[in-house]
Coordinates of C-alpha atoms in Angstrom, one line a residue:
X1 CA 143.1 167.9 -79.1
X2 CA 139.8 168.6 -77.0
X3 CA 139.6 166.8 -73.7
X4 CA 136.5 165.4 -73.7
X5 CA 135.2 161.7 -73.8
X6 CA 135.5 160.5 -78.0
X7 CA 132.2 161.1 -79.6
X8 CA 130.6 157.6 -81.2
X9 CA 131.1 157.6 -85.1
X10 CA 128.3 158.0 -86.6
X11 CA 128.6 157.4 -90.7
X12 CA 124.7 157.8 -92.7
X13 CA 126.2 156.4 -95.5
X14 CA 123.7 156.6 -98.7
X15 CA 123.4 152.5 -98.5
X16 CA 123.3 151.9 -94.5
X17 CA 124.4 153.2 -91.2
X18 CA 127.1 152.7 -89.7
X19 CA 128.0 153.4 -85.6
X20 CA 131.1 153.0 -83.8
X21 CA 132.2 153.7 -80.8
X22 CA 135.9 153.5 -79.6
X23 CA 137.5 153.5 -76.2
X24 CA 141.0 155.4 -75.6
X25 CA 143.4 153.4 -73.1
X26 CA 146.6 154.3 -72.2
X27 CA 149.2 151.9 -71.3
X28 CA 152.9 153.3 -70.8
X29 CA 151.7 156.3 -71.5
X30 CA 151.1 155.5 -74.9
X31 CA 147.3 156.2 -76.6
X32 CA 145.9 153.3 -78.0
X33 CA 142.4 152.6 -78.7
X34 CA 139.7 149.8 -78.2
X35 CA 136.3 148.8 -80.1
X36 CA 133.2 149.4 -77.7
X37 CA 130.2 149.0 -80.0
X38 CA 130.0 148.8 -83.5
X39 CA 126.6 148.1 -86.0
X40 CA 125.4 148.6 -89.3
X41 CA 122.1 148.7 -90.8
X42 CA 121.2 149.2 -94.3
X43 CA 118.9 152.0 -95.9
X44 CA 116.0 151.4 -98.3
X45 CA 117.3 152.1 -101.6
X46 CA 116.7 156.2 -102.5
X47 CA 116.6 157.3 -99.3
X48 CA 119.8 159.0 -99.4
X49 CA 119.9 161.6 -103.6
X50 CA 123.4 162.7 -104.6
X51 CA 123.6 163.1 -100.5
X52 CA 120.3 164.7 -100.3
X53 CA 118.0 162.8 -97.4
X54 CA 114.8 161.6 -99.2
X55 CA 113.6 159.3 -96.3
X56 CA 114.6 160.8 -93.3
X57 CA 111.7 158.7 -91.4
X58 CA 113.8 155.3 -92.9
X59 CA 117.4 157.2 -91.4
X60 CA 116.1 158.2 -87.8
X61 CA 115.1 154.5 -87.2
X62 CA 118.2 152.8 -88.7
X63 CA 119.6 155.0 -86.4
X64 CA 117.4 154.3 -83.3
X65 CA 117.4 150.7 -83.9
X66 CA 121.2 151.0 -84.0
X67 CA 121.4 153.2 -80.7
X68 CA 119.2 149.9 -78.9
X69 CA 121.0 146.9 -80.5
X70 CA 124.1 147.9 -79.1
X71 CA 123.2 149.5 -76.3
X72 CA 124.5 152.7 -76.9
X73 CA 123.8 155.2 -74.1
X74 CA 126.2 158.4 -75.3
X75 CA 124.2 161.1 -76.8
X76 CA 126.9 162.4 -78.6
X77 CA 127.8 161.8 -82.4
X78 CA 130.2 162.6 -85.1
X79 CA 129.0 162.9 -88.1
X80 CA 130.2 163.7 -91.7
X81 CA 128.9 165.1 -95.0
X82 CA 130.6 164.7 -98.7
X83 CA 129.3 165.3 -102.3
X84 CA 128.8 168.3 -104.8
X85 CA 128.0 170.6 -102.0
X86 CA 131.3 170.0 -100.0
X87 CA 134.3 172.5 -101.6
X88 CA 137.6 171.7 -100.6
X89 CA 140.0 173.7 -101.6
X90 CA 143.7 174.4 -101.1
X91 CA 144.6 178.2 -101.1
X92 CA 147.7 180.8 -100.6
X93 CA 146.8 183.2 -98.2
X94 CA 149.6 185.7 -96.4
X95 CA 151.1 184.6 -93.2
X96 CA 148.3 185.1 -90.2
X97 CA 147.4 183.4 -87.4
X98 CA 144.4 181.1 -87.5
X99 CA 142.3 183.7 -85.6
X100 CA 143.3 186.1 -88.2
X101 CA 142.0 183.8 -90.8
X102 CA 138.6 182.7 -89.3
X103 CA 138.2 186.9 -89.4
X104 CA 139.2 187.4 -92.9
X105 CA 138.2 183.7 -94.8
X106 CA 134.7 185.2 -94.7
X107 CA 135.7 187.9 -96.9
X108 CA 138.4 185.5 -98.8
X109 CA 136.1 182.6 -99.8
X110 CA 134.1 184.3 -102.1
X111 CA 136.1 183.7 -104.4
X112 CA 136.6 179.3 -104.6
X113 CA 133.4 178.8 -103.4
X114 CA 130.8 178.8 -106.6
X115 CA 127.4 179.2 -103.2
X116 CA 126.8 182.2 -101.8
X117 CA 129.2 182.5 -98.7
X118 CA 125.9 183.6 -96.7
X119 CA 124.7 179.9 -97.5
X120 CA 127.7 177.7 -96.5
X121 CA 129.3 176.5 -93.3
X122 CA 133.4 177.8 -93.3
X123 CA 136.5 175.8 -91.6
X124 CA 139.8 176.3 -92.2
X125 CA 143.3 175.1 -90.9
X126 CA 146.5 176.0 -91.9
X127 CA 148.6 173.1 -93.7
X128 CA 152.4 174.2 -92.6
X129 CA 152.1 176.0 -89.3
X130 CA 155.7 175.8 -88.7
X131 CA 156.4 176.9 -92.0
X132 CA 159.3 179.7 -92.6
X133 CA 158.0 180.9 -96.0
X134 CA 160.1 183.9 -97.4
X135 CA 157.1 185.2 -99.4
X136 CA 155.1 185.6 -96.5
X137 CA 152.7 182.9 -97.7
X138 CA 150.9 179.6 -96.6
X139 CA 148.7 177.1 -97.4
X140 CA 145.6 177.1 -95.7
X141 CA 142.9 174.5 -96.5
X142 CA 139.6 176.1 -96.9
X143 CA 136.1 173.7 -96.7
X144 CA 133.0 175.0 -97.1
X145 CA 129.8 172.8 -96.5
X146 CA 126.1 173.6 -97.7
X147 CA 124.4 174.8 -94.2
X148 CA 120.9 173.2 -95.7
X149 CA 122.2 169.7 -96.3
X150 CA 124.2 170.1 -92.8
X151 CA 120.9 170.7 -91.2
X152 CA 119.5 168.3 -92.6
X153 CA 121.8 165.9 -91.3
X154 CA 122.3 166.9 -88.0
X155 CA 118.6 166.9 -87.6
X156 CA 118.1 163.5 -88.0
X157 CA 120.2 162.9 -86.1
X158 CA 118.6 164.8 -83.4
X159 CA 115.3 163.6 -84.0
X160 CA 117.0 159.7 -83.4
X161 CA 118.0 161.2 -80.5
X162 CA 121.2 162.1 -80.4
X163 CA 123.8 165.4 -80.1
X164 CA 125.3 165.6 -83.2
X165 CA 129.3 167.8 -82.0
X166 CA 131.1 167.5 -84.7
X167 CA 130.5 167.3 -88.5
X168 CA 133.7 166.6 -90.2
X169 CA 134.1 165.7 -94.1
X170 CA 134.2 162.4 -95.2
X171 CA 137.4 162.7 -96.9
X172 CA 139.5 163.7 -93.9
X173 CA 137.1 161.1 -91.4
X174 CA 139.4 158.2 -93.7
X175 CA 142.8 160.1 -93.1
X176 CA 142.3 159.8 -89.7
X177 CA 141.4 156.8 -89.2
X178 CA 144.9 156.4 -91.6
X179 CA 146.6 158.2 -89.3
X180 CA 145.6 156.0 -86.4
X181 CA 146.8 152.8 -88.5
X182 CA 149.1 153.3 -91.0
X183 CA 152.5 154.6 -90.7
X184 CA 153.3 156.5 -94.7
X185 CA 156.7 157.2 -94.9
X186 CA 155.9 161.7 -94.2
X187 CA 157.9 162.3 -97.1
X188 CA 155.8 159.7 -99.7
X189 CA 152.8 160.6 -101.3
X190 CA 149.5 158.3 -101.4
X191 CA 146.1 158.3 -102.8
X192 CA 142.9 157.1 -99.9
X193 CA 140.5 156.9 -101.9
X194 CA 137.2 156.0 -100.3
X195 CA 134.8 154.3 -102.8
X196 CA 130.6 154.2 -101.5
X197 CA 127.9 153.5 -103.1
X198 CA 127.2 156.7 -104.5
X199 CA 130.5 158.6 -103.8
X200 CA 134.6 158.1 -104.3
X201 CA 136.5 160.2 -102.1
X202 CA 139.6 161.4 -103.4
X203 CA 142.1 162.8 -100.3
X204 CA 145.8 163.1 -102.0
X205 CA 148.7 163.6 -99.0
X206 CA 151.7 164.8 -99.2
X207 CA 153.8 164.7 -96.2
X208 CA 151.6 163.5 -94.4
X209 CA 149.4 167.1 -95.3
X210 CA 146.3 166.8 -97.4
X211 CA 147.1 168.6 -100.7
X212 CA 144.8 167.4 -103.0
X213 CA 140.6 166.4 -102.8
X214 CA 138.0 164.8 -104.9
X215 CA 134.5 163.8 -104.7
X216 CA 133.4 161.7 -107.4
X217 CA 129.3 160.7 -107.7
X218 CA 130.5 157.0 -109.0
X219 CA 130.4 153.9 -106.2
X220 CA 129.2 150.8 -106.3
X221 CA 125.1 151.9 -107.1
X222 CA 126.6 152.1 -110.7
X223 CA 127.8 148.2 -110.6
X224 CA 124.6 147.5 -109.6
X225 CA 122.4 149.4 -111.5
X226 CA 124.6 148.2 -114.6
X227 CA 123.9 144.3 -113.8
X228 CA 120.5 145.2 -112.9
X229 CA 119.9 146.6 -116.2
X230 CA 122.1 144.5 -118.4
X231 CA 120.7 140.8 -117.0
X232 CA 117.5 142.2 -116.6
X233 CA 117.1 140.6 -113.2
X234 CA 115.6 142.9 -109.6
X235 CA 118.1 144.8 -108.0
X236 CA 118.2 142.6 -104.9
X237 CA 119.4 139.7 -107.2
X238 CA 121.8 142.7 -108.9
X239 CA 123.5 143.3 -105.6
X240 CA 123.5 139.8 -104.9
X241 CA 125.7 139.3 -108.4
X242 CA 128.0 142.1 -107.0
X243 CA 129.1 140.9 -104.2
X244 CA 130.3 137.8 -105.5
X245 CA 126.5 135.9 -104.5
X246 CA 123.7 135.6 -106.6
X247 CA 120.7 133.1 -106.2
X248 CA 120.4 129.4 -107.3
X249 CA 117.4 130.1 -109.2
X250 CA 119.1 132.6 -111.4
X251 CA 121.1 130.0 -113.5
X252 CA 119.8 131.9 -116.6
X253 CA 122.8 134.9 -115.5
X254 CA 126.0 133.0 -116.3
X255 CA 128.6 134.4 -114.1
X256 CA 131.3 136.0 -117.4
X257 CA 128.5 138.6 -118.2
X258 CA 128.2 139.6 -114.5
X259 CA 131.9 139.6 -114.5
X260 CA 131.6 142.0 -117.5
X261 CA 130.0 144.4 -116.6
X262 CA 131.1 144.6 -113.5
X263 CA 134.4 144.9 -115.7
X264 CA 132.6 147.9 -117.7
X265 CA 131.7 150.0 -114.8
X266 CA 135.0 149.6 -112.7
X267 CA 136.8 150.3 -115.7
X268 CA 134.3 153.6 -115.3
X269 CA 135.2 154.2 -111.9
X270 CA 139.0 154.0 -112.7
X271 CA 138.9 155.8 -115.2
X272 CA 136.9 159.1 -113.0
X273 CA 140.0 158.3 -110.0
X274 CA 142.5 158.6 -113.2
X275 CA 141.3 161.7 -114.1
X276 CA 142.1 163.5 -110.7
X277 CA 144.9 161.7 -110.2
X278 CA 146.3 163.2 -113.7
X279 CA 145.0 166.6 -113.1
X280 CA 146.8 166.4 -109.4
X281 CA 149.1 165.4 -110.9
X282 CA 149.4 168.2 -113.5
X283 CA 149.4 171.3 -110.7
X284 CA 152.4 169.3 -108.3
X285 CA 155.3 168.6 -110.6
X286 CA 156.4 166.3 -107.8
X287 CA 153.2 164.4 -108.0
X288 CA 154.1 160.5 -107.5
X289 CA 152.4 158.5 -106.0
X290 CA 153.9 155.6 -104.3
X291 CA 150.2 153.4 -103.3
X292 CA 146.7 153.6 -102.8
X293 CA 145.1 152.9 -100.3
X294 CA 141.4 151.7 -100.7
X295 CA 138.2 152.4 -98.4
X296 CA 135.0 151.6 -98.6
X297 CA 132.1 148.7 -99.8
X298 CA 132.8 149.5 -103.2
X299 CA 136.9 148.1 -102.4
X300 CA 135.4 144.7 -102.0
X301 CA 134.8 144.3 -106.0
X302 CA 138.1 142.5 -106.9
X303 CA 137.9 143.6 -110.1
X304 CA 138.4 148.0 -109.9
X305 CA 141.0 147.1 -107.2
X306 CA 142.4 145.3 -109.8
X307 CA 141.8 148.6 -112.4
X308 CA 142.8 151.1 -109.9
X309 CA 146.2 148.8 -109.8
X310 CA 146.5 148.3 -113.9
X311 CA 145.0 152.2 -114.5
X312 CA 147.3 154.0 -111.6
X313 CA 150.5 152.2 -111.8
X314 CA 151.3 152.0 -107.9
X315 CA 150.4 148.9 -105.4
X316 CA 146.5 149.3 -103.8
X317 CA 146.5 148.4 -100.8
X318 CA 142.9 147.9 -98.9
X319 CA 142.8 149.5 -95.5
X320 CA 142.0 148.1 -92.5
X321 CA 140.5 150.6 -90.4
X322 CA 141.0 148.0 -87.0
X323 CA 143.9 147.5 -88.2
X324 CA 145.7 149.1 -84.6
X325 CA 142.6 148.7 -82.5
X326 CA 142.3 146.1 -80.1
X327 CA 139.5 144.1 -80.4
X328 CA 138.1 141.7 -78.4
X329 CA 137.0 138.5 -79.9
X330 CA 134.9 137.2 -77.5
X331 CA 132.8 140.4 -77.9
X332 CA 133.0 140.8 -81.8
X333 CA 132.8 137.9 -84.4
X334 CA 136.7 138.4 -86.2
X335 CA 135.5 137.0 -89.5
X336 CA 132.4 139.8 -89.7
X337 CA 134.6 142.7 -89.1
X338 CA 136.8 141.7 -91.3
X339 CA 134.7 141.2 -93.9
X340 CA 132.6 144.9 -93.7
X341 CA 136.3 145.9 -92.7
X342 CA 136.6 148.2 -95.3
X343 CA 133.0 149.8 -95.4
X344 CA 133.4 151.0 -91.4
X345 CA 136.5 153.9 -92.7
X346 CA 134.5 157.1 -92.3
X347 CA 132.8 155.5 -89.3
X348 CA 136.0 154.6 -87.5
X349 CA 137.7 158.2 -88.1
X350 CA 134.5 159.7 -87.5
X351 CA 135.0 157.7 -83.8
X352 CA 138.5 159.9 -83.4
X353 CA 136.7 162.8 -82.7
X354 CA 135.5 164.6 -79.8
X355 CA 133.7 167.4 -79.4
X356 CA 134.8 170.9 -80.1
X357 CA 137.4 169.4 -82.3
X358 CA 137.8 170.8 -85.7
X359 CA 138.0 169.9 -89.3
X360 CA 141.2 167.0 -89.4

């Protein structure tokens, strides 16, 4: 781990911006974390479409308002990216050092990336540095993200007066948060699913290491859009109905109807997730998932949780990113923290990063 202070976690999601600052503490040599600040600001619909920033002004404003409200003085932030413009592949290469890998990957990467290598930023991680492989091969995680997308995100952060020191991938930020809060038996294969408003990140961990990731462009917005379309209500009303609320004046909307639409979309989302897991199972003969951990704002829709559990056939647990993080109940409202916890998964993972950290 690089030394230095932890970065502020800044998760620029398609429906809201979330900011988290953690403080490290050592007690009897044991490292733990305490929550310093946490806040979120909704973004207008369509501010971010398919990972592209359509309304930078609104995003800059949301970041600045969060900084002011939370009185965060620190300027170094870690941000995350996901979606079409990020490619994550596990590849096999001849055994070499990280330095040699960084030199040769530029040539190797072309065959794995559907973009021009000049247009992407590439990062690598040797997955099993200590494994003694008789074949002389090693597993490498290759991550490529389009430069223009990274540039868009770092630009809004800079315009808000902050310094983006780490650009992570959402799926790995969730994994970082998971490692800090959960003790999954190392021999088991677990699935981390982060279901946001427009993207679902899937990350399969076998023996504690990423073996497969996929971003599926479907999410919470799909629920809202279907409710809006099928029940003929406004976007705001559809959003409220999705979250189990609903206005008193919308008596014309029958709860069973809402439930029917939500269940239909949940089936679609769970189907996409299952396809990814089936694809992985086809490539890994010993793929026995023992548990699915679910996070993201969309994790709060009960129908999704139930449908994934029924489809995948293993227990699903909603993640609490604050499970091992000390929270002062005089500073933070416990009911609010519990309510929004699933939405904070990426932000907590980012807030565990330090300037100069490599991916993962």
